[in-house]
PDB file of C-alpha atoms in Angstrom:
ATOM      1  CA  MET A  25      43.407 -76.358   8.091  1.00  0.00           C
ATOM      2  CA  TYR A  26      43.294 -80.111   8.490  1.00  0.00           C
ATOM      3  CA  THR A  27      41.203 -82.969   7.168  1.00  0.00           C
ATOM      4  CA  ILE A  28      40.606 -86.333   8.856  1.00  0.00           C
ATOM      5  CA  ASN A  29      40.009 -89.158   6.397  1.00  0.00           C
ATOM      6  CA  ASN A  30      38.877 -92.735   7.011  1.00  0.00           C
ATOM      7  CA  LEU A  31      37.247 -91.952  10.357  1.00  0.00           C
ATOM      8  CA  TRP A  32      33.727 -90.560   9.944  1.00  0.00           C
ATOM      9  CA  ASN A  33      33.372 -92.249   6.547  1.00  0.00           C
ATOM     10  CA  ASN A  34      34.568 -95.632   7.838  1.00  0.00           C
ATOM     11  CA  ASP A  35      32.123 -98.563   7.858  1.00  0.00           C
ATOM     12  CA  ASN A  36      33.917 -99.944  10.928  1.00  0.00           C
ATOM     13  CA  VAL A  37      33.185 -96.812  12.970  1.00  0.00           C
ATOM     14  CA  LYS A  38      29.806 -96.182  14.589  1.00  0.00           C
ATOM     15  CA  VAL A  39      28.937 -92.800  16.104  1.00  0.00           C
ATOM     16  CA  LEU A  40      27.257 -93.462  19.457  1.00  0.00           C
ATOM     17  CA  GLU A  41      26.901 -89.869  20.680  1.00  0.00           C
ATOM     18  CA  LYS A  42      27.367 -86.537  18.931  1.00  0.00           C
ATOM     19  CA  ASP A  43      26.700 -82.980  20.118  1.00  0.00           C
ATOM     20  CA  GLU A  44      27.909 -80.239  17.805  1.00  0.00           C
ATOM     21  CA  ASN A  45      26.961 -77.479  20.245  1.00  0.00           C
ATOM     22  CA  MET A  46      29.085 -78.954  23.044  1.00  0.00           C
ATOM     23  CA  GLY A  47      31.742 -80.171  20.616  1.00  0.00           C
ATOM     24  CA  TYR A  48      32.147 -83.889  21.176  1.00  0.00           C
ATOM     25  CA  SER A  49      31.525 -87.248  19.520  1.00  0.00           C
ATOM     26  CA  VAL A  50      31.700 -90.731  21.022  1.00  0.00           C
ATOM     27  CA  ILE A  51      32.588 -93.428  18.508  1.00  0.00           C
ATOM     28  CA  GLU A  52      32.807 -97.196  18.654  1.00  0.00           C
ATOM     29  CA  PHE A  53      34.934 -99.521  16.518  1.00  0.00           C
ATOM     30  CA  GLN A  54      32.717-102.386  15.410  1.00  0.00           C
ATOM     31  CA  ARG A  55      35.492-104.936  14.814  1.00  0.00           C
ATOM     32  CA  ASP A  56      39.181-105.285  15.541  1.00  0.00           C
ATOM     33  CA  LEU A  57      40.640-105.844  12.077  1.00  0.00           C
ATOM     34  CA  SER A  58      44.235-106.398  13.220  1.00  0.00           C
ATOM     35  CA  ILE A  59      43.984-110.166  13.660  1.00  0.00           C
ATOM     36  CA  MET A  60      47.283-112.056  13.856  1.00  0.00           C
ATOM     37  CA  SER A  61      46.155-115.648  14.549  1.00  0.00           C
ATOM     38  CA  PRO A  62      43.066-117.916  14.458  1.00  0.00           C
ATOM     39  CA  GLN A  63      42.981-117.982  18.268  1.00  0.00           C
ATOM     40  CA  GLU A  64      42.979-114.187  18.397  1.00  0.00           C
ATOM     41  CA  ALA A  65      40.238-114.084  15.765  1.00  0.00           C
ATOM     42  CA  MET A  66      38.008-116.341  17.880  1.00  0.00           C
ATOM     43  CA  SER A  67      38.578-114.318  21.016  1.00  0.00           C
ATOM     44  CA  LYS A  68      37.914-110.966  19.367  1.00  0.00           C
ATOM     45  CA  TYR A  69      34.876-112.292  17.494  1.00  0.00           C
ATOM     46  CA  PHE A  70      33.124-113.344  20.684  1.00  0.00           C
ATOM     47  CA  MET A  71      34.196-110.136  22.431  1.00  0.00           C
ATOM     48  CA  ALA A  72      32.531-108.113  19.683  1.00  0.00           C
ATOM     49  CA  GLU A  73      29.416-110.316  19.816  1.00  0.00           C
ATOM     50  CA  MET A  74      29.124-109.628  23.559  1.00  0.00           C
ATOM     51  CA  GLY A  75      29.489-105.895  23.036  1.00  0.00           C
ATOM     52  CA  ALA A  76      33.107-105.596  24.192  1.00  0.00           C
ATOM     53  CA  LYS A  77      34.149-103.040  21.581  1.00  0.00           C
ATOM     54  CA  GLU A  78      36.727-100.292  21.801  1.00  0.00           C
ATOM     55  CA  LYS A  79      35.410 -96.751  22.085  1.00  0.00           C
ATOM     56  CA  THR A  80      36.883 -93.278  22.118  1.00  0.00           C
ATOM     57  CA  ALA A  81      35.801 -89.641  22.173  1.00  0.00           C
ATOM     58  CA  VAL A  82      36.708 -86.887  19.718  1.00  0.00           C
ATOM     59  CA  LEU A  83      36.648 -83.435  21.321  1.00  0.00           C
ATOM     60  CA  GLU A  84      36.329 -80.302  19.193  1.00  0.00           C
ATOM     61  CA  LEU A  85      37.968 -76.994  20.128  1.00  0.00           C
ATOM     62  CA  ASP A  86      36.750 -73.786  18.470  1.00  0.00           C
ATOM     63  CA  GLY A  87      38.892 -71.206  20.255  1.00  0.00           C
ATOM     64  CA  SER A  88      36.265 -70.381  22.889  1.00  0.00           C
ATOM     65  CA  ARG A  89      35.838 -73.864  24.334  1.00  0.00           C
ATOM     66  CA  GLU A  90      38.296 -75.783  26.500  1.00  0.00           C
ATOM     67  CA  TRP A  91      38.367 -79.395  27.641  1.00  0.00           C
ATOM     68  CA  THR A  92      39.704 -80.766  30.927  1.00  0.00           C
ATOM     69  CA  LEU A  93      40.886 -84.378  30.708  1.00  0.00           C
ATOM     70  CA  SER A  94      41.836 -87.098  33.098  1.00  0.00           C
ATOM     71  CA  ALA A  95      45.624 -87.451  33.106  1.00  0.00           C
ATOM     72  CA  GLY A  96      46.807 -89.794  30.361  1.00  0.00           C
ATOM     73  CA  ALA A  97      43.500 -89.704  28.470  1.00  0.00           C
ATOM     74  CA  MET A  98      44.824 -87.809  25.435  1.00  0.00           C
ATOM     75  CA  LYS A  99      45.805 -89.904  22.398  1.00  0.00           C
ATOM     76  CA  LEU A 100      46.450 -87.212  19.791  1.00  0.00           C
ATOM     77  CA  MET A 101      45.941 -83.495  19.159  1.00  0.00           C
ATOM     78  CA  ILE A 102      45.193 -82.072  15.733  1.00  0.00           C
ATOM     79  CA  GLY A 103      45.444 -78.391  14.861  1.00  0.00           C
ATOM     80  CA  ASP A 104      46.467 -75.418  16.986  1.00  0.00           C
ATOM     81  CA  VAL A 105      45.797 -77.084  20.339  1.00  0.00           C
ATOM     82  CA  LYS A 106      47.662 -76.187  23.528  1.00  0.00           C
ATOM     83  CA  SER A 107      47.789 -77.950  26.871  1.00  0.00           C
ATOM     84  CA  LYS A 108      48.174 -76.522  30.361  1.00  0.00           C
ATOM     85  CA  THR A 109      47.908 -78.019  33.839  1.00  0.00           C
ATOM     86  CA  ASN A 110      45.348 -77.263  36.532  1.00  0.00           C
ATOM     87  CA  VAL A 111      48.072 -76.742  39.169  1.00  0.00           C
ATOM     88  CA  LYS A 112      48.268 -73.129  40.369  1.00  0.00           C
ATOM     89  CA  GLY A 113      51.405 -73.366  42.512  1.00  0.00           C
ATOM     90  CA  VAL A 114      53.420 -75.401  45.005  1.00  0.00           C
ATOM     91  CA  GLY A 115      50.696 -75.225  47.654  1.00  0.00           C
ATOM     92  CA  ASP A 116      48.039 -76.289  45.172  1.00  0.00           C
ATOM     93  CA  LEU A 117      50.237 -79.175  43.995  1.00  0.00           C
ATOM     94  CA  PHE A 118      50.734 -80.359  47.592  1.00  0.00           C
ATOM     95  CA  GLY A 119      47.003 -80.199  48.295  1.00  0.00           C
ATOM     96  CA  LYS A 120      46.168 -82.122  45.127  1.00  0.00           C
ATOM     97  CA  THR A 121      48.808 -84.737  45.998  1.00  0.00           C
ATOM     98  CA  VAL A 122      47.313 -85.309  49.461  1.00  0.00           C
ATOM     99  CA  LYS A 123      43.780 -85.570  48.107  1.00  0.00           C
ATOM    100  CA  ALA A 124      44.879 -87.865  45.283  1.00  0.00           C
ATOM    101  CA  SER A 125      46.494 -90.253  47.768  1.00  0.00           C
ATOM    102  CA  VAL A 126      43.125 -90.926  49.408  1.00  0.00           C
ATOM    103  CA  SER A 127      40.724 -90.422  46.521  1.00  0.00           C
ATOM    104  CA  GLY A 128      42.469 -92.521  43.864  1.00  0.00           C
ATOM    105  CA  GLU A 129      42.188 -89.619  41.418  1.00  0.00           C
ATOM    106  CA  THR A 130      45.091 -88.291  39.369  1.00  0.00           C
ATOM    107  CA  ILE A 131      46.926 -85.239  40.678  1.00  0.00           C
ATOM    108  CA  ILE A 132      46.939 -83.199  37.479  1.00  0.00           C
ATOM    109  CA  LYS A 133      44.079 -82.916  34.985  1.00  0.00           C
ATOM    110  CA  PRO A 134      45.394 -81.159  31.866  1.00  0.00           C
ATOM    111  CA  VAL A 135      43.317 -78.475  30.159  1.00  0.00           C
ATOM    112  CA  TYR A 136      43.277 -78.233  26.348  1.00  0.00           C
ATOM    113  CA  THR A 137      42.565 -74.969  24.509  1.00  0.00           C
ATOM    114  CA  GLY A 138      42.892 -73.570  21.000  1.00  0.00           C
ATOM    115  CA  LYS A 139      41.410 -74.577  17.665  1.00  0.00           C
ATOM    116  CA  GLY A 140      41.437 -78.195  16.519  1.00  0.00           C
ATOM    117  CA  CYS A 141      40.475 -81.490  18.073  1.00  0.00           C
ATOM    118  CA  VAL A 142      41.658 -83.930  20.718  1.00  0.00           C
ATOM    119  CA  VAL A 143      41.169 -87.683  20.357  1.00  0.00           C
ATOM    120  CA  LEU A 144      41.139 -89.706  23.563  1.00  0.00           C
ATOM    121  CA  GLU A 145      42.675 -93.104  24.272  1.00  0.00           C
ATOM    122  CA  ASN A 146      40.588 -96.152  23.362  1.00  0.00           C
ATOM    123  CA  THR A 147      38.677 -97.887  26.133  1.00  0.00           C
ATOM    124  CA  PHE A 148      36.460-100.949  26.474  1.00  0.00           C
ATOM    125  CA  ARG A 149      34.427 -99.121  29.112  1.00  0.00           C
ATOM    126  CA  HIS A 150      31.365 -97.123  28.126  1.00  0.00           C
ATOM    127  CA  ILE A 151      31.610 -93.356  27.607  1.00  0.00           C
ATOM    128  CA  VAL A 152      28.469 -91.667  28.936  1.00  0.00           C
ATOM    129  CA  PRO A 153      27.878 -87.903  28.435  1.00  0.00           C
ATOM    130  CA  LEU A 154      26.008 -85.998  31.159  1.00  0.00           C
ATOM    131  CA  ASP A 155      24.508 -82.495  30.855  1.00  0.00           C
ATOM    132  CA  ILE A 156      25.327 -80.551  34.042  1.00  0.00           C
ATOM    133  CA  SER A 157      22.091 -78.516  33.761  1.00  0.00           C
ATOM    134  CA  GLU A 158      20.074 -81.701  34.324  1.00  0.00           C
ATOM    135  CA  TRP A 159      21.920 -82.374  37.595  1.00  0.00           C
ATOM    136  CA  GLY A 160      21.421 -79.143  39.498  1.00  0.00           C
ATOM    137  CA  GLY A 161      24.741 -77.688  38.371  1.00  0.00           C
ATOM    138  CA  LYS A 162      26.868 -80.173  40.298  1.00  0.00           C
ATOM    139  CA  ILE A 163      27.688 -83.869  39.902  1.00  0.00           C
ATOM    140  CA  VAL A 164      29.601 -86.014  42.369  1.00  0.00           C
ATOM    141  CA  MET A 165      30.904 -89.318  41.105  1.00  0.00           C
ATOM    142  CA  ASN A 166      32.594 -92.539  42.055  1.00  0.00           C
ATOM    143  CA  ASP A 167      36.401 -92.486  42.091  1.00  0.00           C
ATOM    144  CA  SER A 168      38.256 -92.803  38.770  1.00  0.00           C
ATOM    145  CA  LEU A 169      35.175 -92.522  36.526  1.00  0.00           C
ATOM    146  CA  TYR A 170      35.951 -88.977  35.392  1.00  0.00           C
ATOM    147  CA  LEU A 171      37.113 -88.830  31.759  1.00  0.00           C
ATOM    148  CA  ALA A 172      36.638 -85.301  30.415  1.00  0.00           C
ATOM    149  CA  SER A 173      34.559 -82.159  30.816  1.00  0.00           C
ATOM    150  CA  SER A 174      34.007 -78.822  29.109  1.00  0.00           C
ATOM    151  CA  GLY A 175      32.849 -75.589  30.735  1.00  0.00           C
ATOM    152  CA  LEU A 176      33.003 -77.077  34.247  1.00  0.00           C
ATOM    153  CA  ASP A 177      35.153 -76.849  37.372  1.00  0.00           C
ATOM    154  CA  VAL A 178      36.650 -80.114  38.660  1.00  0.00           C
ATOM    155  CA  SER A 179      37.561 -80.703  42.308  1.00  0.00           C
ATOM    156  CA  VAL A 180      37.284 -83.349  45.026  1.00  0.00           C
ATOM    157  CA  GLU A 181      34.696 -83.512  47.788  1.00  0.00           C
ATOM    158  CA  ARG A 182      35.020 -85.197  51.157  1.00  0.00           C
ATOM    159  CA  ILE A 183      32.161 -87.417  52.271  1.00  0.00           C
ATOM    160  CA  LYS A 184      30.587 -86.648  55.612  1.00  0.00           C
ATOM    161  CA  SER A 185      30.678 -90.107  57.159  1.00  0.00           C
ATOM    162  CA  LEU A 186      34.145 -90.987  58.479  1.00  0.00           C
ATOM    163  CA  SER A 187      33.504 -94.557  59.625  1.00  0.00           C
ATOM    164  CA  GLY A 188      34.013 -97.583  57.428  1.00  0.00           C
ATOM    165  CA  MET A 189      34.505 -95.889  54.070  1.00  0.00           C
ATOM    166  CA  ALA A 190      36.619 -98.715  52.698  1.00  0.00           C
ATOM    167  CA  LEU A 191      33.961-101.268  53.560  1.00  0.00           C
ATOM    168  CA  GLY A 192      31.291 -99.074  52.033  1.00  0.00           C
ATOM    169  CA  GLY A 193      33.060 -99.144  48.688  1.00  0.00           C
ATOM    170  CA  GLU A 194      34.057 -95.473  48.706  1.00  0.00           C
ATOM    171  CA  GLY A 195      37.129 -93.454  49.635  1.00  0.00           C
ATOM    172  CA  LEU A 196      37.471 -90.333  51.756  1.00  0.00           C
ATOM    173  CA  PHE A 197      36.962 -88.118  48.704  1.00  0.00           C
ATOM    174  CA  ASN A 198      34.912 -88.244  45.516  1.00  0.00           C
ATOM    175  CA  THR A 199      35.311 -86.240  42.316  1.00  0.00           C
ATOM    176  CA  CYS A 200      33.044 -83.192  42.072  1.00  0.00           C
ATOM    177  CA  VAL A 201      32.191 -81.415  38.801  1.00  0.00           C
ATOM    178  CA  LYS A 202      30.171 -78.195  38.858  1.00  0.00           C
ATOM    179  CA  GLY A 203      29.095 -75.311  36.669  1.00  0.00           C
ATOM    180  CA  SER A 204      26.064 -73.568  35.207  1.00  0.00           C
ATOM    181  CA  LYS A 205      26.447 -75.040  31.719  1.00  0.00           C
ATOM    182  CA  GLY A 206      28.687 -77.766  30.354  1.00  0.00           C
ATOM    183  CA  VAL A 207      29.123 -81.438  29.594  1.00  0.00           C
ATOM    184  CA  LEU A 208      30.800 -84.254  31.502  1.00  0.00           C
ATOM    185  CA  LEU A 209      32.049 -87.503  29.984  1.00  0.00           C
ATOM    186  CA  ILE A 210      32.336 -90.422  32.397  1.00  0.00           C
ATOM    187  CA  GLU A 211      33.730 -93.919  31.882  1.00  0.00           C
ATOM    188  CA  SER A 212      30.995 -96.252  33.016  1.00  0.00           C
ATOM    189  CA  PRO A 213      31.460-100.000  33.643  1.00  0.00           C
ATOM    190  CA  LYS A 214      27.971-100.432  32.174  1.00  0.00           C
ATOM    191  CA  PRO A 215      26.355 -99.080  28.987  1.00  0.00           C
ATOM    192  CA  ARG A 216      23.779 -96.304  29.188  1.00  0.00           C
ATOM    193  CA  GLU A 217      21.025 -98.854  28.491  1.00  0.00           C
ATOM    194  CA  GLU A 218      21.800-100.624  31.796  1.00  0.00           C
ATOM    195  CA  LEU A 219      22.022 -97.499  33.932  1.00  0.00           C
ATOM    196  CA  VAL A 220      19.057 -96.758  36.186  1.00  0.00           C
ATOM    197  CA  GLU A 221      18.237 -93.199  37.240  1.00  0.00           C
ATOM    198  CA  VAL A 222      16.574 -92.856  40.627  1.00  0.00           C
ATOM    199  CA  VAL A 223      14.971 -89.452  41.310  1.00  0.00           C
ATOM    200  CA  LEU A 224      14.529 -88.647  44.999  1.00  0.00           C
ATOM    201  CA  ASN A 225      12.166 -85.998  46.377  1.00  0.00           C
ATOM    202  CA  ASN A 226      13.091 -85.608  50.038  1.00  0.00           C
ATOM    203  CA  ASP A 227      13.657 -89.359  50.251  1.00  0.00           C
ATOM    204  CA  VAL A 228      16.468 -91.870  50.743  1.00  0.00           C
ATOM    205  CA  ILE A 229      18.199 -94.672  48.823  1.00  0.00           C
ATOM    206  CA  LYS A 230      20.718 -97.122  50.294  1.00  0.00           C
ATOM    207  CA  VAL A 231      23.136 -98.860  47.920  1.00  0.00           C
ATOM    208  CA  ASP A 232      25.212-101.890  48.845  1.00  0.00           C
ATOM    209  CA  GLY A 233      28.639-101.525  47.223  1.00  0.00           C
ATOM    210  CA  ASN A 234      29.754 -98.910  44.710  1.00  0.00           C
ATOM    211  CA  ASN A 235      27.017 -99.471  42.124  1.00  0.00           C
ATOM    212  CA  ALA A 236      26.136 -95.774  42.275  1.00  0.00           C
ATOM    213  CA  ILE A 237      28.097 -94.093  39.485  1.00  0.00           C
ATOM    214  CA  CYS A 238      27.200 -90.475  40.193  1.00  0.00           C
ATOM    215  CA  TRP A 239      24.706 -88.338  42.050  1.00  0.00           C
ATOM    216  CA  SER A 240      23.510 -84.735  42.085  1.00  0.00           C
ATOM    217  CA  SER A 241      24.386 -81.945  44.488  1.00  0.00           C
ATOM    218  CA  GLY A 242      21.062 -81.953  46.300  1.00  0.00           C
ATOM    219  CA  LEU A 243      21.835 -85.251  48.018  1.00  0.00           C
ATOM    220  CA  ASP A 244      23.588 -85.845  51.314  1.00  0.00           C
ATOM    221  CA  PHE A 245      25.965 -88.817  50.933  1.00  0.00           C
ATOM    222  CA  THR A 246      27.081 -90.891  53.939  1.00  0.00           C
ATOM    223  CA  VAL A 247      28.251 -94.422  54.676  1.00  0.00           C
ATOM    224  CA  GLU A 248      26.169 -96.162  57.334  1.00  0.00           C
ATOM    225  CA  ARG A 249      25.394 -99.505  58.926  1.00  0.00           C
ATOM    226  CA  THR A 250      22.308-101.309  57.640  1.00  0.00           C
ATOM    227  CA  THR A 251      21.026-101.665  61.218  1.00  0.00           C
ATOM    228  CA  LYS A 252      21.578 -99.666  64.392  1.00  0.00           C
ATOM    229  CA  THR A 253      24.094-102.112  65.852  1.00  0.00           C
ATOM    230  CA  LEU A 254      27.265-103.719  64.520  1.00  0.00           C
ATOM    231  CA  ILE A 255      25.944-107.173  65.495  1.00  0.00           C
ATOM    232  CA  GLY A 256      22.726-106.549  63.621  1.00  0.00           C
ATOM    233  CA  SER A 257      24.593-105.412  60.512  1.00  0.00           C
ATOM    234  CA  ALA A 258      26.818-108.491  60.642  1.00  0.00           C
ATOM    235  CA  ALA A 259      23.806-110.770  61.060  1.00  0.00           C
ATOM    236  CA  SER A 260      22.018-109.200  58.086  1.00  0.00           C
ATOM    237  CA  GLY A 261      24.976-109.974  55.828  1.00  0.00           C
ATOM    238  CA  GLU A 262      25.027-106.427  54.428  1.00  0.00           C
ATOM    239  CA  GLY A 263      27.332-104.475  56.762  1.00  0.00           C
ATOM    240  CA  LEU A 264      27.901-100.913  55.494  1.00  0.00           C
ATOM    241  CA  VAL A 265      25.953 -99.252  52.700  1.00  0.00           C
ATOM    242  CA  ASN A 266      26.186 -95.981  50.793  1.00  0.00           C
ATOM    243  CA  VAL A 267      23.242 -93.752  51.713  1.00  0.00           C
ATOM    244  CA  PHE A 268      21.869 -90.842  49.670  1.00  0.00           C
ATOM    245  CA  ARG A 269      19.294 -88.527  51.275  1.00  0.00           C
ATOM    246  CA  GLY A 270      17.424 -85.476  50.105  1.00  0.00           C
ATOM    247  CA  THR A 271      16.286 -84.253  46.714  1.00  0.00           C
ATOM    248  CA  GLY A 272      18.207 -85.096  43.556  1.00  0.00           C
ATOM    249  CA  LYS A 273      19.197 -87.953  41.266  1.00  0.00           C
ATOM    250  CA  VAL A 274      21.367 -91.052  41.525  1.00  0.00           C
ATOM    251  CA  LEU A 275      22.677 -92.893  38.458  1.00  0.00           C
ATOM    252  CA  LEU A 276      23.401 -96.557  39.219  1.00  0.00           C
ATOM    253  CA  TYR A 277      23.429-100.065  37.800  1.00  0.00           C
ATOM    254  CA  LEU A 278      21.749-103.196  39.132  1.00  0.00           C
ATOM    255  CA  ASN A 279      23.427-106.056  37.255  1.00  0.00           C
TER     256      ASN A 279
END
């Protein structure tokens, strides 16, 4: 048995998200108390005032639940926790290496099992939990936003449009998370309060740049010109855009 003191009962720690059924908590440190100089104090004071606070996630393992993490995300393990890789052999390693070279994703995502807890590395980005059941059982996301998931399969998915991906703000592959029940934690550049959810019913949305964080499986994602001709796209000042068609949801930010 283990006990963690001065974490949950710490006035400097705020619990942003907590789900006992899924076994995770997202916490935020309200102030950085390790100040070494007046200049550092000023900088960190204004950072905190603007909402730039360090956050982390605490993942609970009960023996029946496992967590898959982005490589390098683990900070410490407490209890009888074991780690294994998601590489099944030499061929699988080669395939993951090729896909990682074009997707920007890490090759190996370690899986943690056992009984105890895993604490993730601190981040100034925003940790947003997503329930897979609310996204049609499959979520596709922007490169490098994946942080952790439980009860879900993680892979990469190639986009259908092969022209101008770099200019559209996307790579050849995006991270795909799927399952019938589970939770996904993503690292968002924006807080949940600034994320806009667009629900499409046999419709289309075109996004300039990579402001779309993730989208559901019912959508067809391509990269296209804003007009029918290259000259027209150049004249409009927009060029290539990310296009989502069909029925499903898109989570994005505007500012």
